[in-house]
PDB file of C-alpha atoms in Angstrom:
ATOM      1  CA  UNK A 102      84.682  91.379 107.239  1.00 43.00           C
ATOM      2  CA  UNK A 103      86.566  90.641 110.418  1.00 44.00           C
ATOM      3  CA  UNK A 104      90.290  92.538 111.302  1.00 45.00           C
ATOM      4  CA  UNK A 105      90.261  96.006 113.227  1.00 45.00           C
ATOM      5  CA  UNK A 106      88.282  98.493 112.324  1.00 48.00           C
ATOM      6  CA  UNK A 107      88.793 100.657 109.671  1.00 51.00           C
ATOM      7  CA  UNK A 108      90.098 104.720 110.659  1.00 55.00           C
ATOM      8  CA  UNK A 109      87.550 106.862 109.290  1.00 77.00           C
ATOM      9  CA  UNK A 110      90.347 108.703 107.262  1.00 92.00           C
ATOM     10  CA  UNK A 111      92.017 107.683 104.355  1.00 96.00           C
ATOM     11  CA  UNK A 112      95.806 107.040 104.857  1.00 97.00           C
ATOM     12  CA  UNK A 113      96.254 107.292 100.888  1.00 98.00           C
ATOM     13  CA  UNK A 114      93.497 109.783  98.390  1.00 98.00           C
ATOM     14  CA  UNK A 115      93.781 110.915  95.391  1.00 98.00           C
ATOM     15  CA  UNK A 116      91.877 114.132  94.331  1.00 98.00           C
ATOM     16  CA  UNK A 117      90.367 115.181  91.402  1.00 98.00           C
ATOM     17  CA  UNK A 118      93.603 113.629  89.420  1.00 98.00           C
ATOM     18  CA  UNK A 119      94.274 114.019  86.037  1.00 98.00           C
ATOM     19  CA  UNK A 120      96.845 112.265  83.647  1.00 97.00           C
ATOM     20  CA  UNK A 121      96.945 112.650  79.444  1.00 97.00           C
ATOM     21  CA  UNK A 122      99.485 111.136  77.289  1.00 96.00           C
ATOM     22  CA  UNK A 123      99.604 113.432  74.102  1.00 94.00           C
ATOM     23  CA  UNK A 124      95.885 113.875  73.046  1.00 94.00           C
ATOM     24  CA  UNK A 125      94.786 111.273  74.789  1.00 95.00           C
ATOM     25  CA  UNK A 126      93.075 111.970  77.756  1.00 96.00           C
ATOM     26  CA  UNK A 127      93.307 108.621  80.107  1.00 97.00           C
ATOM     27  CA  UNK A 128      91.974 109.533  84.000  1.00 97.00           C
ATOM     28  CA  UNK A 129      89.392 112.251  83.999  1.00 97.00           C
ATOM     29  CA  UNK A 130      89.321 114.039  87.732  1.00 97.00           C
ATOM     30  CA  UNK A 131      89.271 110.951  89.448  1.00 98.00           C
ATOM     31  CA  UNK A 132      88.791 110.359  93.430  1.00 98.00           C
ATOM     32  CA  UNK A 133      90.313 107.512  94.686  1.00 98.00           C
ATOM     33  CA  UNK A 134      90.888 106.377  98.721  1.00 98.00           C
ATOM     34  CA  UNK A 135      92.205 103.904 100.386  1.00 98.00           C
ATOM     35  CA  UNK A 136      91.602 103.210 104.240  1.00 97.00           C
ATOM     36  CA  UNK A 137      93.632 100.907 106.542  1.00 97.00           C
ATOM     37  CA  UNK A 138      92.724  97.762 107.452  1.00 96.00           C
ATOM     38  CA  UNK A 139      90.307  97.803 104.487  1.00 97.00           C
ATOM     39  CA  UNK A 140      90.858  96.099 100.957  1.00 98.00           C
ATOM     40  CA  UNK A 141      89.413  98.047  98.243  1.00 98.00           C
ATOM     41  CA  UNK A 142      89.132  96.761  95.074  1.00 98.00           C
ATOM     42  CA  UNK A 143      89.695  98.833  91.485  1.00 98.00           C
ATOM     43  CA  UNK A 144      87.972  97.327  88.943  1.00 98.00           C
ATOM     44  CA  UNK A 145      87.274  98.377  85.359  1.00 97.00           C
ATOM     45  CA  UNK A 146      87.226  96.744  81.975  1.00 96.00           C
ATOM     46  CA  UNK A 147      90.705  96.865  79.492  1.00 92.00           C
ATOM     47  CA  UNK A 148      91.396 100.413  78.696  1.00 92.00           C
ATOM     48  CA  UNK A 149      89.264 101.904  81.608  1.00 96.00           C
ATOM     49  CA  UNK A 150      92.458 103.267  83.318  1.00 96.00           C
ATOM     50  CA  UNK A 151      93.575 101.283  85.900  1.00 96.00           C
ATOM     51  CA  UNK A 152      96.981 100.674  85.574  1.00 94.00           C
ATOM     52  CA  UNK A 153      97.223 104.245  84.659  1.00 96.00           C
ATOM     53  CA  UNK A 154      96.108 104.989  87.980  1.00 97.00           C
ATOM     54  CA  UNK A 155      98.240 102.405  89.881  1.00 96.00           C
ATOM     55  CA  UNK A 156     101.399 103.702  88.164  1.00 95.00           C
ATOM     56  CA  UNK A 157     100.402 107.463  89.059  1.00 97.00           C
ATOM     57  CA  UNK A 158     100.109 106.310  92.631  1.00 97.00           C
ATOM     58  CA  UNK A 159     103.216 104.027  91.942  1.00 95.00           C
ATOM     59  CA  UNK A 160     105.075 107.622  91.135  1.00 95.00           C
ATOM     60  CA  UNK A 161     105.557 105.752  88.035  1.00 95.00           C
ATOM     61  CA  UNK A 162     103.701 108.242  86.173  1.00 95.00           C
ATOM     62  CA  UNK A 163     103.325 111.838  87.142  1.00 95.00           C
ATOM     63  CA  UNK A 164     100.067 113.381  87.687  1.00 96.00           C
ATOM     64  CA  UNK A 165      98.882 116.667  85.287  1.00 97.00           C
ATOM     65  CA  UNK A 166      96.889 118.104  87.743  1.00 97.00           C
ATOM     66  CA  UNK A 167      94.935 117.406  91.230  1.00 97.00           C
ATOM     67  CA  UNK A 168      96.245 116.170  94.738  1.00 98.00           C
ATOM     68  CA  UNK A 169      98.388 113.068  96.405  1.00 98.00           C
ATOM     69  CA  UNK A 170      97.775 113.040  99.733  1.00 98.00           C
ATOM     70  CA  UNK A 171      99.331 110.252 101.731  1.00 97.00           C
ATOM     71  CA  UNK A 172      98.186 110.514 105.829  1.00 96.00           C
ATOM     72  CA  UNK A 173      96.404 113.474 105.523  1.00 95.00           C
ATOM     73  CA  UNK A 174      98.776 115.460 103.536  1.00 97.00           C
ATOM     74  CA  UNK A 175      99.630 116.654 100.316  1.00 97.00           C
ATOM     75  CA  UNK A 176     102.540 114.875  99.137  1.00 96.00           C
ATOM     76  CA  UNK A 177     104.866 115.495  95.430  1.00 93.00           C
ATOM     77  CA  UNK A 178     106.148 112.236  94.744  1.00 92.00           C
ATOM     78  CA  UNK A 179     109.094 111.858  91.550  1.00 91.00           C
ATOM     79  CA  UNK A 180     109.585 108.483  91.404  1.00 93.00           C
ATOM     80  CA  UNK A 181     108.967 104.734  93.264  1.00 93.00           C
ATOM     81  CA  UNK A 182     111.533 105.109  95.575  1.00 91.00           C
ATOM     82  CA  UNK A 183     109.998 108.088  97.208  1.00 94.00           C
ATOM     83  CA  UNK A 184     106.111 106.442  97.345  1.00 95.00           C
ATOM     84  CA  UNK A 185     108.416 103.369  98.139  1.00 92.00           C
ATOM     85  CA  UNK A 186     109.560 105.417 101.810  1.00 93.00           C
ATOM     86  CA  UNK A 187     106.451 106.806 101.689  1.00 95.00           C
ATOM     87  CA  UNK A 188     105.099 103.030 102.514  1.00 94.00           C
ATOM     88  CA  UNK A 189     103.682 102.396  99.137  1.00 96.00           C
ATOM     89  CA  UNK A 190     104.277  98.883  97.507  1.00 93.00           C
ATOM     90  CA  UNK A 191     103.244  97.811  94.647  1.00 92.00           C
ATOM     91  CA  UNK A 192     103.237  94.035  93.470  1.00 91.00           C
ATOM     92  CA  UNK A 193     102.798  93.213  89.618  1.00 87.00           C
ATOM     93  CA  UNK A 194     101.370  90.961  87.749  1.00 80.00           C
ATOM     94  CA  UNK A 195     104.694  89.852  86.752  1.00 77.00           C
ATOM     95  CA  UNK A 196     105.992  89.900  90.597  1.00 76.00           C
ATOM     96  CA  UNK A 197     109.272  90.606  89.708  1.00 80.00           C
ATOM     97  CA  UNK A 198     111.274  87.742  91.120  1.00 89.00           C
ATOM     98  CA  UNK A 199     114.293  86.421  89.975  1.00 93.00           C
ATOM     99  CA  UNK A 200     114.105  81.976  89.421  1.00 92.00           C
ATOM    100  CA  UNK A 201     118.162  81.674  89.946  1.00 93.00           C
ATOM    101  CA  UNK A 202     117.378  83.024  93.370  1.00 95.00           C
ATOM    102  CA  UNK A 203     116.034  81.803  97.028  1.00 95.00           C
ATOM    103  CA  UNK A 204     113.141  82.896  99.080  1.00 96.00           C
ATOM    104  CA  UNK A 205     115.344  85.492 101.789  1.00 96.00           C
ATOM    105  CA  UNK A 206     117.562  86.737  98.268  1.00 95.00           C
ATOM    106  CA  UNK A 207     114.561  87.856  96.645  1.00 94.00           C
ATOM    107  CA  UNK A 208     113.026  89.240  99.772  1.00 93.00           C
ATOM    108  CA  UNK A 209     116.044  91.647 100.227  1.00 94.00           C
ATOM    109  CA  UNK A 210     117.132  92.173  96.707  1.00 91.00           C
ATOM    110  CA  UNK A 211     118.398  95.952  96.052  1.00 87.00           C
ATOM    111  CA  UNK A 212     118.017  96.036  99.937  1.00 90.00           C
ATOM    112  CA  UNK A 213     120.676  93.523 101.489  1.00 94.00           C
ATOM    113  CA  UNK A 214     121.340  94.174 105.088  1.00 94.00           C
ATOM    114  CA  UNK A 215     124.999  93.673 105.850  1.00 93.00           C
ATOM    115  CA  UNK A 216     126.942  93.276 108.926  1.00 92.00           C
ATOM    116  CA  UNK A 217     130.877  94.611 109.209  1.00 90.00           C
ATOM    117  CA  UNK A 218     130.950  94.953 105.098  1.00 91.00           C
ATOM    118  CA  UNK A 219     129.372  91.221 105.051  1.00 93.00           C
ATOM    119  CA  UNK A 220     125.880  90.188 104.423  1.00 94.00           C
ATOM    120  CA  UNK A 221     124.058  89.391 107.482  1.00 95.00           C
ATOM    121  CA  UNK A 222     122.264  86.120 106.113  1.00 95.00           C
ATOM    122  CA  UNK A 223     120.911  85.047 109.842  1.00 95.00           C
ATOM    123  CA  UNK A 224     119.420  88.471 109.986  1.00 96.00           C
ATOM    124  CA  UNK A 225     117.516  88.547 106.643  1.00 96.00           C
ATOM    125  CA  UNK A 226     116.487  84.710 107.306  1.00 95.00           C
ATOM    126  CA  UNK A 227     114.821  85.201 110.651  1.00 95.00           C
ATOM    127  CA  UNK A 228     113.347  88.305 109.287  1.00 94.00           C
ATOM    128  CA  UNK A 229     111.909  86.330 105.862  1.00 95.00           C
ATOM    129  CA  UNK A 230     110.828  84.179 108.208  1.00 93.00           C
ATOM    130  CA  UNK A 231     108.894  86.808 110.835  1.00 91.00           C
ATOM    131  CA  UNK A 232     107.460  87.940 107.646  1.00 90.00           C
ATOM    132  CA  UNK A 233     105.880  85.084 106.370  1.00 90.00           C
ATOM    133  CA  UNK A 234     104.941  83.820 109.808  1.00 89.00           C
ATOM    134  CA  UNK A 235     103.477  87.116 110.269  1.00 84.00           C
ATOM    135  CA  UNK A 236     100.776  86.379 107.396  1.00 84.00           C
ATOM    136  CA  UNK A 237     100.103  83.161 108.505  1.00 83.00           C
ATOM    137  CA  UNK A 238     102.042  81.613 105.332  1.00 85.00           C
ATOM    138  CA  UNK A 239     102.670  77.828 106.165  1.00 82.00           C
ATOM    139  CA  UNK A 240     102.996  76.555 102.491  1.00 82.00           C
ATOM    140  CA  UNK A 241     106.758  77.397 101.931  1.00 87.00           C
ATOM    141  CA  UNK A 242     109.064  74.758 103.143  1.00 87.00           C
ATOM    142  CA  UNK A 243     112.325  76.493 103.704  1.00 92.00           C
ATOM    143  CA  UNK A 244     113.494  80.434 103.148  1.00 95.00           C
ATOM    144  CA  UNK A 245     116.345  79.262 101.011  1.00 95.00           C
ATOM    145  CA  UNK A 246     114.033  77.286  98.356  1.00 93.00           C
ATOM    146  CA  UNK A 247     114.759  78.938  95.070  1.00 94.00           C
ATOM    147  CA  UNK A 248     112.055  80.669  93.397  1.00 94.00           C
ATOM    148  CA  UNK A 249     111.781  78.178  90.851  1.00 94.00           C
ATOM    149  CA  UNK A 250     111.127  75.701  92.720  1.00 94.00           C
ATOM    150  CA  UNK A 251     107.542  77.589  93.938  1.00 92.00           C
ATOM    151  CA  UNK A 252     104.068  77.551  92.972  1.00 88.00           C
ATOM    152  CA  UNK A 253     102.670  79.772  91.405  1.00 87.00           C
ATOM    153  CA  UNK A 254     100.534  80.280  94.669  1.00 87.00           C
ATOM    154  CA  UNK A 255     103.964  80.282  96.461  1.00 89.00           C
ATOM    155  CA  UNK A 256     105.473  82.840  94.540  1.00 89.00           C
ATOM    156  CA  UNK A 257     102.429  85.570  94.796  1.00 88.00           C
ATOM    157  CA  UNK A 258     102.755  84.501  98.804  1.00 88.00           C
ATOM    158  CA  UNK A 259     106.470  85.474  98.814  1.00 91.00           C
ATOM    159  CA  UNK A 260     106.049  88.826  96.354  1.00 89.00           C
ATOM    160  CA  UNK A 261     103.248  89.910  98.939  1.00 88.00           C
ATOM    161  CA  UNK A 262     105.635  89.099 101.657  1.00 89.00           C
ATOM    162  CA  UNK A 263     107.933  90.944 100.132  1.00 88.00           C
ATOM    163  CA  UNK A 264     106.150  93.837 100.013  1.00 84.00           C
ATOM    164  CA  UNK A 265     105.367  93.578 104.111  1.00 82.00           C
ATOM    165  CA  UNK A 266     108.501  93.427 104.936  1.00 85.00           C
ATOM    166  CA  UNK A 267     109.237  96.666 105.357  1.00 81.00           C
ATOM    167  CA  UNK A 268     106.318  97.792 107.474  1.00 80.00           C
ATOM    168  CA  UNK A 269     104.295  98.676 104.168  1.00 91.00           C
ATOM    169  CA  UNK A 270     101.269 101.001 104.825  1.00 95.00           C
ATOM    170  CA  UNK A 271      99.501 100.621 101.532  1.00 97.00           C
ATOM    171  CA  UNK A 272      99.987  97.614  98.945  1.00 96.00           C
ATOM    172  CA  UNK A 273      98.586  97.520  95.648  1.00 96.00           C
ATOM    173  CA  UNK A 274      98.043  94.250  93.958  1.00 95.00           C
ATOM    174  CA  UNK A 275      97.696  93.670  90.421  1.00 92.00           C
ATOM    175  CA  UNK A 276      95.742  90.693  89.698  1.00 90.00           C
ATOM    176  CA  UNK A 277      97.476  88.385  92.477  1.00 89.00           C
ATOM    177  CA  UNK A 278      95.040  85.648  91.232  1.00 88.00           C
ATOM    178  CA  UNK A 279      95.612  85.794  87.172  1.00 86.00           C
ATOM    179  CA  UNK A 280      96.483  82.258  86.632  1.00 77.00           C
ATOM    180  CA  UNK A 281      96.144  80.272  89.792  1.00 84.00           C
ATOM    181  CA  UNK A 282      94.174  77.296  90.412  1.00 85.00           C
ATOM    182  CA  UNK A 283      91.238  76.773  93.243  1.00 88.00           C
ATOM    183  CA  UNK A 284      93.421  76.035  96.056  1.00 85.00           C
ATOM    184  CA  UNK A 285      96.224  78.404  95.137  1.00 86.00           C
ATOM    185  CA  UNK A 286      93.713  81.438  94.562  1.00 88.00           C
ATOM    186  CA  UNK A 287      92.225  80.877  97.955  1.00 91.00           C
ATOM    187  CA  UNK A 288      95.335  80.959  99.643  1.00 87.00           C
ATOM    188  CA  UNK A 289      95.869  84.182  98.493  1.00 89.00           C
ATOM    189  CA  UNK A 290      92.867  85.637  98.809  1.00 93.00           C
ATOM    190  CA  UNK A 291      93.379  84.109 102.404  1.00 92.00           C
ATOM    191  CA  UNK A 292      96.338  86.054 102.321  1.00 91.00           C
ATOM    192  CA  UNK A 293      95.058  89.852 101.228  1.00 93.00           C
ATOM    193  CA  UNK A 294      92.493  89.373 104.569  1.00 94.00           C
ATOM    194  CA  UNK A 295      94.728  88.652 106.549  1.00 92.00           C
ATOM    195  CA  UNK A 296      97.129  91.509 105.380  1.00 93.00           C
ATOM    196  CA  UNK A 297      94.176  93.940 105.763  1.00 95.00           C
ATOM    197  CA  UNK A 298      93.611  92.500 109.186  1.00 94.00           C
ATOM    198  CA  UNK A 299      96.852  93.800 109.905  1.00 92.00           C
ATOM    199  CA  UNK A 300      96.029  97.259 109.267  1.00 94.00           C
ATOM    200  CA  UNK A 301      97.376  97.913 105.726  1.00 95.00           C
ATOM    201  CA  UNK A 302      95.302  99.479 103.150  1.00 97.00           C
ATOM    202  CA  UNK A 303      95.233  97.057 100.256  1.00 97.00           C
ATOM    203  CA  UNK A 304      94.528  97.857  96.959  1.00 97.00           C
ATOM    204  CA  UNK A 305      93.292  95.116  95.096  1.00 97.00           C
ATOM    205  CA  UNK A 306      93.385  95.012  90.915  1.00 96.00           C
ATOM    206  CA  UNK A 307      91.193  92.162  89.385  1.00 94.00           C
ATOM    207  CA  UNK A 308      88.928  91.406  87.054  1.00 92.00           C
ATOM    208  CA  UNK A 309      87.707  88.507  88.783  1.00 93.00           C
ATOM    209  CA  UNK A 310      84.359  89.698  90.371  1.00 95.00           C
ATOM    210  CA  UNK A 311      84.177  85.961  92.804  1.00 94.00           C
ATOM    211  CA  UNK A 312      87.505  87.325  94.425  1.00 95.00           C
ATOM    212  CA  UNK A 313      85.925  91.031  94.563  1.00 97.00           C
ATOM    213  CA  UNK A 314      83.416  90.272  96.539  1.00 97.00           C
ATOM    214  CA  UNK A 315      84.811  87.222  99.016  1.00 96.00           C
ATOM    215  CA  UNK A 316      87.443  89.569  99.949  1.00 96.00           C
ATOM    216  CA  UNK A 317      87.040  93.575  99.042  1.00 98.00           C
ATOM    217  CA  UNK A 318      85.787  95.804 101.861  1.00 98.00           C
ATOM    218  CA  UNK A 319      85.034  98.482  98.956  1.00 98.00           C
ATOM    219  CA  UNK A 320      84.878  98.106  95.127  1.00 98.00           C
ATOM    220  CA  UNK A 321      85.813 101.388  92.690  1.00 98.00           C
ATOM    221  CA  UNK A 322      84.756 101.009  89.298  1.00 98.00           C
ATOM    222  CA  UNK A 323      86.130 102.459  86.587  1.00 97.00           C
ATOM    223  CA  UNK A 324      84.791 103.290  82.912  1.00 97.00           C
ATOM    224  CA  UNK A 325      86.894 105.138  80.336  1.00 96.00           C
ATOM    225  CA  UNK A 326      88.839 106.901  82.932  1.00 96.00           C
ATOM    226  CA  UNK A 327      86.432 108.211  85.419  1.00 97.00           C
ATOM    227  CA  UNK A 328      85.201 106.631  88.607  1.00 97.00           C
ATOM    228  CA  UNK A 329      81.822 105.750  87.788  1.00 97.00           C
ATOM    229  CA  UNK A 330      81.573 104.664  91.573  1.00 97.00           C
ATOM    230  CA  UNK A 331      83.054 104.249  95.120  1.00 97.00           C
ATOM    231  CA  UNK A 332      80.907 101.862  97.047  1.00 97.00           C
ATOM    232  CA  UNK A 333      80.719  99.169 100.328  1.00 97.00           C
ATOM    233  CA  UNK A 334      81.289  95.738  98.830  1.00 97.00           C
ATOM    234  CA  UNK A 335      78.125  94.841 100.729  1.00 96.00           C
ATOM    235  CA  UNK A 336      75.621  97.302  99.051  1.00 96.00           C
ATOM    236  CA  UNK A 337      75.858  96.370  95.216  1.00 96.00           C
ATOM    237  CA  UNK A 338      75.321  93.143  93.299  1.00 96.00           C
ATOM    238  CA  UNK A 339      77.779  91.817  90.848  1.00 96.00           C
ATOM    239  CA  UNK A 340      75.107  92.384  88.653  1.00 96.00           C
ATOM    240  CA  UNK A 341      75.622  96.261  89.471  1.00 97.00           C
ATOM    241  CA  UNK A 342      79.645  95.839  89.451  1.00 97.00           C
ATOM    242  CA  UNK A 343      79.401  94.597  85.794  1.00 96.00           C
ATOM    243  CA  UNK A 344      76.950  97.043  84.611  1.00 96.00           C
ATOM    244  CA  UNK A 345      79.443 100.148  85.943  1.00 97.00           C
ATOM    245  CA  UNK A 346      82.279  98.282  84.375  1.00 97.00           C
ATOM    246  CA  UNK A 347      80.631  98.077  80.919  1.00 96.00           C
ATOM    247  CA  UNK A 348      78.446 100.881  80.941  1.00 95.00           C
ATOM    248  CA  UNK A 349      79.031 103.612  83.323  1.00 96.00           C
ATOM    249  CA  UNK A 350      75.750 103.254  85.215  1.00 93.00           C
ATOM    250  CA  UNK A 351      73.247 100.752  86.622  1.00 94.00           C
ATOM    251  CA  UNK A 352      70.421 101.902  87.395  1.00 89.00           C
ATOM    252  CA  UNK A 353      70.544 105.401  89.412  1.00 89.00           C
ATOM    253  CA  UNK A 354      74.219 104.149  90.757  1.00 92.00           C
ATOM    254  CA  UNK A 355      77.117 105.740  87.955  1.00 91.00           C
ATOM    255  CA  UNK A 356      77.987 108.400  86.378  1.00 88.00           C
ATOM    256  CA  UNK A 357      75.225 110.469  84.822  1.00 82.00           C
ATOM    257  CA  UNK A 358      73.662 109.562  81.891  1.00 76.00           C
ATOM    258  CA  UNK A 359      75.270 112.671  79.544  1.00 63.00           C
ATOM    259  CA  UNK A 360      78.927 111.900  81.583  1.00 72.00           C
ATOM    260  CA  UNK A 361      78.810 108.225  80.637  1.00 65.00           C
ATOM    261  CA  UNK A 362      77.780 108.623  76.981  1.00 63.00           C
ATOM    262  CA  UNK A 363      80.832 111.426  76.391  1.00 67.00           C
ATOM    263  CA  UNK A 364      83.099 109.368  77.606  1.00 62.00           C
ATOM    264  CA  UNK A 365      82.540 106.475  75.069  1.00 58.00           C
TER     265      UNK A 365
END
């Protein structure tokens, strides 16, 4: 992969994290890192825990035990907006734009700069703009195009735009692809890179194992709520991947064998 190279240190890590709702026990002691400039992809079949995870690092959902630590330290988080000025973003699956509005409304909605009790539009249009000139994003003709009007390419450009604008650190994405066509899915896979090239630790949610390993510095698999492994894109198959996914193990690579068959 090209873009700077990756600090040895993890600017986000989970450790040894919990999280039960009721008797249900959902993440088991998981270890999860994430490293600038790198894109690491969380992967795991339906039920395996994942968005779980992404709304305990989301401060969405409060941990039951283990550690948040965000830069090197341990960090209590009670809600979004604090991982939010923490430099955490998170983009759904449903990107959570609004059709009636433009490109530079959505960008700063909840977060309108204003100018002697006014709203500065020139400011939050040149700054839409830096932001989506930043990434490289040449596809959107004009900042005050309503969201309706977009692709659905176009609208996962401007969500991860969104999420940039505010110097993120760390941005998770939750199946950015789900739904696109060819071109549209390689413009945003074009688009995590180059985000990661920037220096931000992306997170990267899919189930699509092509996009995994075109763009995914590191893959963690998950399987019934533990990590069954945390491993360079460049040393497993997506042979391996799947077997992890839907198993636990492959070969000597996984959880052990007693691990895996208690947690089915």
């Amino acid at each position: 992969m090209t873009g700077p190279a990756p600090s040895a240190d993890p600017i986000l890590e989970l450790r040894g994290v919990n999280k039960t709702f009721g008797v249900v026990h959902v993440l088991h002691d998981v270890d999860f890192c994430v490293y600038p400039g790198q894109v690491t992809a969380l992967v795991g079949d339906n039920g395996a825990g994942k968005s779980t995870l992404v709304k305990a690092i989301a401060g969405i959902h409060p941990i039951d035990t283990g550690t948040y630590l965000f830069e090197g330290r341990p960090v209590t988080v009670h809600g979004p907006n604090e991982v939010s000025a923490l430099g955490v973003e998170v983009v759904y699956q449903d990107l959570a734009l609004c059709d009636n509005l433009d490109i530079v409304e959505n960008m700063f909605l909840g977060r309108e700069l204003t100018s002697r009790g006014l709203l500065d539009e020139a400011r939050m249009e040149t700054m839409t703009r830096d932001a989506l000139t930043s990434l490289s994003v040449r596809t959107v003709k004009s900042v005050r195009q309503p969201v309706s009007s977009l692709s659905g390419g176009q609208r996962q450009t401007v969500a991860i735009a969104k999420s940039v604008l505010w110097n993120s650190k760390v941005v998770l994405l939750d199946e950015p692809t789900a739904a696109l066509g060819v071109a549209q899915t390689r413009q945003v896979i074009d688009l995590v890179r180059r985000l990661a090239d920037q220096g931000v630790g992306v997170v990267l949610i899919s189930h699509n194992m092509v996009d995994v390993f075109e763009v995914a510095d590191r893959i963690c698999a998950l399987y019934l709520g533990r990590v069954a492994a945390d491993v360079k894109a460049s040393e497993v198959s997506h042979g391996q991947i799947v077997e992890l996914i839907t198993a636990g193990r492959s070969g000597g690579l996984g959880l052990a064998p007693a691990q895996a068959a208690e947690s089915m």
